[in-house]
Amino acid sequence: MTQLLMHAGGDYCTLDDLRNIPLPEETPTYKPVSHFDLATNLAEVSGTLLRDYQLDRSQYGLARDGNQLFGVHTYRNGSDSMGLSIGFRNSYDKSMSVGIAIGASVFVCDNLALTGEIAIARKHTSNVWQDLEELTITTIYRSQHNFHRIVEDSQLMQGHHLSDDDAYRLTGLLYGHGIISPRQIPVVKKEWLTPSHDDFEDRNMWSFYNAVTEALKGSPPNKIMERHIGLHQ
C-alpha cells in the first residue's frame, strides 16, 4: 500500500496505534478530540449514510510525535478504478482544527483527489462532538455528488493531450501558487517522464494530475488537504 505521508517525520500507523496515543488534558476552554474516536465515528456515520458503498481501505498518517493526524477512508461502489474517499485531519497540539473533505482515490496508486471545501469544526470547546456529528453528516450527504464530479473531471482530463513543455509550465504554475513545494517539483517531473504506474503513461492531463498527487503525498498533515483541493481547482 502506498504511503499516505512521506514527508520527514510522517509515519504510517494503524487504528490501534491511534487508540494508544495519549490524549491531552481537557481544560475549561479546550476539549481534545481523540484521533481514534474521530476515525471510528467517521467510519460509523459513513457506513450508515453511504448505503451503496463498501469500505475498501483505511489509511492513517501521524506527524509531530502523534500530535497531528491525517486519515483517509476509501469506499467502493463497483468501479475498478476509483473509489469515494473521505479525508480528515486532527491535532493534539492545537496546530490545526478538525477538518473533513470529500474526494476520490485512484486504486492503482492510492493517489487522492479532493474537491470542494474543507469542512472545519469549531475550536475544541465543550460542544465539539456535537459540532462534529453535524459536520460529518452534512459533509457525507454531499460526498456522492463530489465523487461523481471528480470521476467526470478525470474523464475530461484523459481527453486533454499534454506535451512535456505543457507539463513543465503547469509545474511552474503549481509551485508559484503554493500547491507544490520545491522538494516536490522533482517528484512531479519524475512521475511525468517515467510514471510509477502504467496507467499514467498516456501524455494527457490525467497523467500529469496523478504525477502531482503522487508528489503531494509528501505534504505535511496541516497542508495536504488544502493542496489537493487547490490542485483540483
PDB file of C-alpha atoms in Angstrom:
ATOM      1  CA  MET A   1       0.000   0.000   0.000  1.00  0.00           C
ATOM      2  CA  THR A   2       1.378   3.411  -0.962  1.00  0.00           C
ATOM      3  CA  GLN A   3       2.416   5.598   1.947  1.00  0.00           C
ATOM      4  CA  LEU A   4      -0.050   8.339   2.777  1.00  0.00           C
ATOM      5  CA  LEU A   5       2.565  10.604   4.296  1.00  0.00           C
ATOM      6  CA  MET A   6       6.163  10.532   3.082  1.00  0.00           C
ATOM      7  CA  HIS A   7       7.465  13.855   4.435  1.00  0.00           C
ATOM      8  CA  ALA A   8      10.149  13.896   7.111  1.00  0.00           C
ATOM      9  CA  GLY A   9       8.627  12.969  10.458  1.00  0.00           C
ATOM     10  CA  GLY A  10       5.479  11.414   8.994  1.00  0.00           C
ATOM     11  CA  ASP A  11       4.649   7.832   9.929  1.00  0.00           C
ATOM     12  CA  TYR A  12       2.096   5.334   8.695  1.00  0.00           C
ATOM     13  CA  CYS A  13       0.048   3.841  11.530  1.00  0.00           C
ATOM     14  CA  THR A  14      -2.875   1.551  12.334  1.00  0.00           C
ATOM     15  CA  LEU A  15      -6.177   2.227  14.053  1.00  0.00           C
ATOM     16  CA  ASP A  16      -4.815   0.542  17.193  1.00  0.00           C
ATOM     17  CA  ASP A  17      -1.881   2.955  17.145  1.00  0.00           C
ATOM     18  CA  LEU A  18      -4.355   5.846  17.221  1.00  0.00           C
ATOM     19  CA  ARG A  19      -6.059   4.344  20.266  1.00  0.00           C
ATOM     20  CA  ASN A  20      -2.755   4.189  22.150  1.00  0.00           C
ATOM     21  CA  ILE A  21      -1.720   7.829  21.698  1.00  0.00           C
ATOM     22  CA  PRO A  22      -2.242   9.726  24.986  1.00  0.00           C
ATOM     23  CA  LEU A  23      -4.998  12.332  24.810  1.00  0.00           C
ATOM     24  CA  PRO A  24      -4.100  15.847  26.014  1.00  0.00           C
ATOM     25  CA  GLU A  25      -5.711  17.043  29.212  1.00  0.00           C
ATOM     26  CA  GLU A  26      -9.052  18.803  28.922  1.00  0.00           C
ATOM     27  CA  THR A  27      -9.300  22.393  30.188  1.00  0.00           C
ATOM     28  CA  PRO A  28     -12.278  24.739  30.702  1.00  0.00           C
ATOM     29  CA  THR A  29     -11.717  26.141  27.194  1.00  0.00           C
ATOM     30  CA  TYR A  30     -10.273  23.143  25.359  1.00  0.00           C
ATOM     31  CA  LYS A  31     -11.782  19.694  24.764  1.00  0.00           C
ATOM     32  CA  PRO A  32      -9.439  17.445  22.771  1.00  0.00           C
ATOM     33  CA  VAL A  33     -10.824  15.214  20.028  1.00  0.00           C
ATOM     34  CA  SER A  34      -9.404  11.699  20.109  1.00  0.00           C
ATOM     35  CA  HIS A  35      -7.720  10.583  16.863  1.00  0.00           C
ATOM     36  CA  PHE A  36      -9.191   7.116  17.412  1.00  0.00           C
ATOM     37  CA  ASP A  37     -12.719   8.358  18.150  1.00  0.00           C
ATOM     38  CA  LEU A  38     -12.667  10.675  15.129  1.00  0.00           C
ATOM     39  CA  ALA A  39     -11.650   7.836  12.796  1.00  0.00           C
ATOM     40  CA  THR A  40     -14.160   5.332  14.183  1.00  0.00           C
ATOM     41  CA  ASN A  41     -17.062   7.798  14.361  1.00  0.00           C
ATOM     42  CA  LEU A  42     -16.469   8.871  10.760  1.00  0.00           C
ATOM     43  CA  ALA A  43     -16.464   5.242   9.646  1.00  0.00           C
ATOM     44  CA  GLU A  44     -19.680   4.550  11.563  1.00  0.00           C
ATOM     45  CA  VAL A  45     -21.574   7.550  10.157  1.00  0.00           C
ATOM     46  CA  SER A  46     -20.252   6.901   6.644  1.00  0.00           C
ATOM     47  CA  GLY A  47     -21.270   3.259   6.816  1.00  0.00           C
ATOM     48  CA  THR A  48     -24.811   4.310   7.707  1.00  0.00           C
ATOM     49  CA  LEU A  49     -25.210   7.047   5.087  1.00  0.00           C
ATOM     50  CA  LEU A  50     -23.266   5.566   2.151  1.00  0.00           C
ATOM     51  CA  ARG A  51     -25.579   2.616   1.645  1.00  0.00           C
ATOM     52  CA  ASP A  52     -24.383   1.714  -1.865  1.00  0.00           C
ATOM     53  CA  TYR A  53     -20.701   1.810  -0.874  1.00  0.00           C
ATOM     54  CA  GLN A  54     -18.449  -0.640   0.970  1.00  0.00           C
ATOM     55  CA  LEU A  55     -15.378   0.364   2.976  1.00  0.00           C
ATOM     56  CA  ASP A  56     -12.324  -0.743   0.980  1.00  0.00           C
ATOM     57  CA  ARG A  57      -9.406   0.596   2.999  1.00  0.00           C
ATOM     58  CA  SER A  58      -8.468   2.924   5.850  1.00  0.00           C
ATOM     59  CA  GLN A  59      -5.149   4.772   5.953  1.00  0.00           C
ATOM     60  CA  TYR A  60      -3.709   6.869   8.765  1.00  0.00           C
ATOM     61  CA  GLY A  61      -0.590   9.000   8.992  1.00  0.00           C
ATOM     62  CA  LEU A  62       0.887  10.712  12.047  1.00  0.00           C
ATOM     63  CA  ALA A  63       3.375  13.539  12.454  1.00  0.00           C
ATOM     64  CA  ARG A  64       4.916  15.537  15.294  1.00  0.00           C
ATOM     65  CA  ASP A  65       5.134  12.547  17.636  1.00  0.00           C
ATOM     66  CA  GLY A  66       1.480  11.675  17.125  1.00  0.00           C
ATOM     67  CA  ASN A  67       0.156  15.184  17.629  1.00  0.00           C
ATOM     68  CA  GLN A  68      -1.018  15.550  14.006  1.00  0.00           C
ATOM     69  CA  LEU A  69      -3.228  13.058  12.172  1.00  0.00           C
ATOM     70  CA  PHE A  70      -4.258  12.768   8.542  1.00  0.00           C
ATOM     71  CA  GLY A  71      -6.515   9.897   7.520  1.00  0.00           C
ATOM     72  CA  VAL A  72      -8.426   8.621   4.503  1.00  0.00           C
ATOM     73  CA  HIS A  73     -11.325   6.170   4.347  1.00  0.00           C
ATOM     74  CA  THR A  74     -11.966   4.861   0.827  1.00  0.00           C
ATOM     75  CA  TYR A  75     -15.203   3.221  -0.314  1.00  0.00           C
ATOM     76  CA  ARG A  76     -16.040   1.104  -3.372  1.00  0.00           C
ATOM     77  CA  ASN A  77     -19.296   1.157  -5.310  1.00  0.00           C
ATOM     78  CA  GLY A  78     -18.492  -1.136  -8.238  1.00  0.00           C
ATOM     79  CA  SER A  79     -15.779   0.873 -10.000  1.00  0.00           C
ATOM     80  CA  ASP A  80     -12.434  -0.844 -10.531  1.00  0.00           C
ATOM     81  CA  SER A  81     -10.546   2.418 -10.998  1.00  0.00           C
ATOM     82  CA  MET A  82     -11.713   4.949  -8.400  1.00  0.00           C
ATOM     83  CA  GLY A  83     -13.384   4.953  -5.013  1.00  0.00           C
ATOM     84  CA  LEU A  84     -15.071   7.606  -2.902  1.00  0.00           C
ATOM     85  CA  SER A  85     -12.706   8.947  -0.244  1.00  0.00           C
ATOM     86  CA  ILE A  86     -13.228  10.854   2.968  1.00  0.00           C
ATOM     87  CA  GLY A  87     -10.111  12.698   4.096  1.00  0.00           C
ATOM     88  CA  PHE A  88      -9.830  14.026   7.636  1.00  0.00           C
ATOM     89  CA  ARG A  89      -7.319  15.650   9.961  1.00  0.00           C
ATOM     90  CA  ASN A  90      -6.898  16.384  13.660  1.00  0.00           C
ATOM     91  CA  SER A  91      -4.283  17.643  16.092  1.00  0.00           C
ATOM     92  CA  TYR A  92      -3.423  17.361  19.764  1.00  0.00           C
ATOM     93  CA  ASP A  93      -1.111  20.394  19.766  1.00  0.00           C
ATOM     94  CA  LYS A  94      -3.697  22.950  18.543  1.00  0.00           C
ATOM     95  CA  SER A  95      -1.785  23.296  15.256  1.00  0.00           C
ATOM     96  CA  MET A  96      -4.926  22.698  13.158  1.00  0.00           C
ATOM     97  CA  SER A  97      -8.664  22.306  13.619  1.00  0.00           C
ATOM     98  CA  VAL A  98     -10.545  19.111  12.873  1.00  0.00           C
ATOM     99  CA  GLY A  99     -11.293  19.072   9.135  1.00  0.00           C
ATOM    100  CA  ILE A 100     -13.127  16.771   6.730  1.00  0.00           C
ATOM    101  CA  ALA A 101     -13.027  16.779   2.915  1.00  0.00           C
ATOM    102  CA  ILE A 102     -14.599  14.584   0.253  1.00  0.00           C
ATOM    103  CA  GLY A 103     -12.928  13.236  -2.853  1.00  0.00           C
ATOM    104  CA  ALA A 104     -11.761  10.114  -4.638  1.00  0.00           C
ATOM    105  CA  SER A 105      -8.838   7.695  -4.559  1.00  0.00           C
ATOM    106  CA  VAL A 106      -7.258   6.099  -7.619  1.00  0.00           C
ATOM    107  CA  PHE A 107      -6.968   2.422  -6.666  1.00  0.00           C
ATOM    108  CA  VAL A 108      -3.849   1.616  -8.679  1.00  0.00           C
ATOM    109  CA  CYS A 109      -1.690   4.121  -6.811  1.00  0.00           C
ATOM    110  CA  ASP A 110      -3.666   5.400  -3.783  1.00  0.00           C
ATOM    111  CA  ASN A 111      -3.462   8.908  -5.239  1.00  0.00           C
ATOM    112  CA  LEU A 112      -6.004  11.218  -3.674  1.00  0.00           C
ATOM    113  CA  ALA A 113      -8.222  13.800  -5.377  1.00  0.00           C
ATOM    114  CA  LEU A 114     -10.147  16.276  -3.236  1.00  0.00           C
ATOM    115  CA  THR A 115     -12.645  18.895  -4.361  1.00  0.00           C
ATOM    116  CA  GLY A 116     -14.927  21.476  -2.817  1.00  0.00           C
ATOM    117  CA  GLU A 117     -14.110  22.971   0.571  1.00  0.00           C
ATOM    118  CA  ILE A 118     -12.737  21.573   3.803  1.00  0.00           C
ATOM    119  CA  ALA A 119     -15.497  21.334   6.398  1.00  0.00           C
ATOM    120  CA  ILE A 120     -13.835  22.670   9.546  1.00  0.00           C
ATOM    121  CA  ALA A 121     -15.168  22.148  13.049  1.00  0.00           C
ATOM    122  CA  ARG A 122     -15.258  24.979  15.523  1.00  0.00           C
ATOM    123  CA  LYS A 123     -12.482  25.198  18.081  1.00  0.00           C
ATOM    124  CA  HIS A 124     -12.230  22.321  20.533  1.00  0.00           C
ATOM    125  CA  THR A 125     -14.810  23.596  23.017  1.00  0.00           C
ATOM    126  CA  SER A 126     -17.296  21.666  25.153  1.00  0.00           C
ATOM    127  CA  ASN A 127     -19.677  21.257  22.174  1.00  0.00           C
ATOM    128  CA  VAL A 128     -17.033  19.941  19.788  1.00  0.00           C
ATOM    129  CA  TRP A 129     -18.532  16.436  19.402  1.00  0.00           C
ATOM    130  CA  GLN A 130     -22.000  17.816  18.664  1.00  0.00           C
ATOM    131  CA  ASP A 131     -20.453  20.104  16.055  1.00  0.00           C
ATOM    132  CA  LEU A 132     -18.505  17.201  14.569  1.00  0.00           C
ATOM    133  CA  GLU A 133     -21.561  14.977  14.279  1.00  0.00           C
ATOM    134  CA  GLU A 134     -23.494  17.667  12.398  1.00  0.00           C
ATOM    135  CA  LEU A 135     -20.449  18.463  10.260  1.00  0.00           C
ATOM    136  CA  THR A 136     -19.885  14.804   9.391  1.00  0.00           C
ATOM    137  CA  ILE A 137     -23.488  14.146   8.395  1.00  0.00           C
ATOM    138  CA  THR A 138     -23.680  17.297   6.246  1.00  0.00           C
ATOM    139  CA  THR A 139     -20.345  16.559   4.549  1.00  0.00           C
ATOM    140  CA  ILE A 140     -21.143  12.924   3.784  1.00  0.00           C
ATOM    141  CA  TYR A 141     -24.541  13.844   2.347  1.00  0.00           C
ATOM    142  CA  ARG A 142     -22.616  15.900  -0.236  1.00  0.00           C
ATOM    143  CA  SER A 143     -19.982  13.231  -0.780  1.00  0.00           C
ATOM    144  CA  GLN A 144     -21.572  11.307  -3.642  1.00  0.00           C
ATOM    145  CA  HIS A 145     -22.031  14.491  -5.689  1.00  0.00           C
ATOM    146  CA  ASN A 146     -18.370  15.421  -5.161  1.00  0.00           C
ATOM    147  CA  PHE A 147     -17.229  11.903  -6.047  1.00  0.00           C
ATOM    148  CA  HIS A 148     -19.188  11.803  -9.312  1.00  0.00           C
ATOM    149  CA  ARG A 149     -17.821  15.238 -10.192  1.00  0.00           C
ATOM    150  CA  ILE A 150     -14.244  14.004  -9.777  1.00  0.00           C
ATOM    151  CA  VAL A 151     -14.945  10.928 -11.911  1.00  0.00           C
ATOM    152  CA  GLU A 152     -16.321  13.179 -14.663  1.00  0.00           C
ATOM    153  CA  ASP A 153     -13.319  15.507 -14.336  1.00  0.00           C
ATOM    154  CA  SER A 154     -10.929  12.558 -14.669  1.00  0.00           C
ATOM    155  CA  GLN A 155     -12.595  11.523 -17.917  1.00  0.00           C
ATOM    156  CA  LEU A 156     -12.280  15.045 -19.297  1.00  0.00           C
ATOM    157  CA  MET A 157      -8.604  15.205 -18.301  1.00  0.00           C
ATOM    158  CA  GLN A 158      -7.877  11.921 -20.082  1.00  0.00           C
ATOM    159  CA  GLY A 159      -9.019  13.549 -23.319  1.00  0.00           C
ATOM    160  CA  HIS A 160      -6.727  16.578 -22.907  1.00  0.00           C
ATOM    161  CA  HIS A 161      -3.285  15.951 -24.500  1.00  0.00           C
ATOM    162  CA  LEU A 162      -0.197  17.464 -22.848  1.00  0.00           C
ATOM    163  CA  SER A 163       3.326  17.832 -24.191  1.00  0.00           C
ATOM    164  CA  ASP A 164       6.378  17.791 -21.928  1.00  0.00           C
ATOM    165  CA  ASP A 165       6.616  21.571 -22.199  1.00  0.00           C
ATOM    166  CA  ASP A 166       2.960  21.884 -21.177  1.00  0.00           C
ATOM    167  CA  ALA A 167       3.679  19.761 -18.109  1.00  0.00           C
ATOM    168  CA  TYR A 168       6.727  21.842 -17.193  1.00  0.00           C
ATOM    169  CA  ARG A 169       4.763  25.089 -17.478  1.00  0.00           C
ATOM    170  CA  LEU A 170       1.980  23.707 -15.291  1.00  0.00           C
ATOM    171  CA  THR A 171       4.538  22.546 -12.729  1.00  0.00           C
ATOM    172  CA  GLY A 172       5.882  26.089 -12.511  1.00  0.00           C
ATOM    173  CA  LEU A 173       2.380  27.491 -12.050  1.00  0.00           C
ATOM    174  CA  LEU A 174       1.620  24.999  -9.287  1.00  0.00           C
ATOM    175  CA  TYR A 175       4.828  25.960  -7.495  1.00  0.00           C
ATOM    176  CA  GLY A 176       4.102  29.656  -7.952  1.00  0.00           C
ATOM    177  CA  HIS A 177       0.648  29.254  -6.439  1.00  0.00           C
ATOM    178  CA  GLY A 178       1.932  27.280  -3.467  1.00  0.00           C
ATOM    179  CA  ILE A 179       0.330  23.965  -4.439  1.00  0.00           C
ATOM    180  CA  ILE A 180       3.648  22.102  -4.534  1.00  0.00           C
ATOM    181  CA  SER A 181       6.884  22.767  -2.658  1.00  0.00           C
ATOM    182  CA  PRO A 182      10.401  22.994  -4.139  1.00  0.00           C
ATOM    183  CA  ARG A 183      11.151  19.444  -2.969  1.00  0.00           C
ATOM    184  CA  GLN A 184       8.052  18.129  -4.723  1.00  0.00           C
ATOM    185  CA  ILE A 185       8.985  19.539  -8.152  1.00  0.00           C
ATOM    186  CA  PRO A 186      11.484  16.720  -8.956  1.00  0.00           C
ATOM    187  CA  VAL A 187       8.855  14.154  -7.919  1.00  0.00           C
ATOM    188  CA  VAL A 188       6.342  15.656 -10.352  1.00  0.00           C
ATOM    189  CA  LYS A 189       8.942  15.630 -13.142  1.00  0.00           C
ATOM    190  CA  LYS A 190       9.949  12.018 -12.464  1.00  0.00           C
ATOM    191  CA  GLU A 191       6.344  10.780 -12.291  1.00  0.00           C
ATOM    192  CA  TRP A 192       5.503  12.621 -15.512  1.00  0.00           C
ATOM    193  CA  LEU A 193       8.506  11.378 -17.517  1.00  0.00           C
ATOM    194  CA  THR A 194       8.674   7.851 -16.051  1.00  0.00           C
ATOM    195  CA  PRO A 195       5.362   7.080 -14.303  1.00  0.00           C
ATOM    196  CA  SER A 196       5.443   4.536 -11.496  1.00  0.00           C
ATOM    197  CA  HIS A 197       2.207   3.079 -12.867  1.00  0.00           C
ATOM    198  CA  ASP A 198       1.470   2.020 -16.457  1.00  0.00           C
ATOM    199  CA  ASP A 199      -1.987   3.603 -16.241  1.00  0.00           C
ATOM    200  CA  PHE A 200      -0.387   7.052 -16.477  1.00  0.00           C
ATOM    201  CA  GLU A 201       1.887   6.559 -19.495  1.00  0.00           C
ATOM    202  CA  ASP A 202      -0.531   8.401 -21.803  1.00  0.00           C
ATOM    203  CA  ARG A 203       0.513  12.002 -22.317  1.00  0.00           C
ATOM    204  CA  ASN A 204      -2.597  13.737 -21.029  1.00  0.00           C
ATOM    205  CA  MET A 205      -3.813  15.955 -18.204  1.00  0.00           C
ATOM    206  CA  TRP A 206      -4.912  12.983 -16.085  1.00  0.00           C
ATOM    207  CA  SER A 207      -1.412  11.508 -16.120  1.00  0.00           C
ATOM    208  CA  PHE A 208       0.042  14.869 -15.111  1.00  0.00           C
ATOM    209  CA  TYR A 209      -2.595  15.259 -12.397  1.00  0.00           C
ATOM    210  CA  ASN A 210      -1.532  11.931 -10.915  1.00  0.00           C
ATOM    211  CA  ALA A 211       2.135  12.892 -11.139  1.00  0.00           C
ATOM    212  CA  VAL A 212       1.265  15.860  -8.931  1.00  0.00           C
ATOM    213  CA  THR A 213      -0.891  13.907  -6.483  1.00  0.00           C
ATOM    214  CA  GLU A 214       1.958  11.404  -6.136  1.00  0.00           C
ATOM    215  CA  ALA A 215       4.201  14.304  -5.122  1.00  0.00           C
ATOM    216  CA  LEU A 216       1.583  15.710  -2.757  1.00  0.00           C
ATOM    217  CA  LYS A 217       1.841  12.592  -0.613  1.00  0.00           C
ATOM    218  CA  GLY A 218       4.906  14.326   0.802  1.00  0.00           C
ATOM    219  CA  SER A 219       2.876  17.256   2.166  1.00  0.00           C
ATOM    220  CA  PRO A 220       2.544  17.821   5.923  1.00  0.00           C
ATOM    221  CA  PRO A 221      -0.838  16.987   7.514  1.00  0.00           C
ATOM    222  CA  ASN A 222      -1.804  20.620   8.049  1.00  0.00           C
ATOM    223  CA  LYS A 223      -1.407  21.370   4.321  1.00  0.00           C
ATOM    224  CA  ILE A 224      -2.204  18.148   2.479  1.00  0.00           C
ATOM    225  CA  MET A 225      -5.956  18.723   2.163  1.00  0.00           C
ATOM    226  CA  GLU A 226      -5.662  22.342   1.031  1.00  0.00           C
ATOM    227  CA  ARG A 227      -3.027  21.436  -1.567  1.00  0.00           C
ATOM    228  CA  HIS A 228      -5.128  18.648  -3.068  1.00  0.00           C
ATOM    229  CA  ILE A 229      -8.162  20.923  -3.288  1.00  0.00           C
ATOM    230  CA  GLY A 230      -6.026  23.711  -4.774  1.00  0.00           C
ATOM    231  CA  LEU A 231      -4.754  21.319  -7.450  1.00  0.00           C
ATOM    232  CA  HIS A 232      -8.262  20.276  -8.458  1.00  0.00           C
ATOM    233  CA  GLN A 233      -9.374  23.882  -8.798  1.00  0.00           C
TER     234      GLN A 233
END
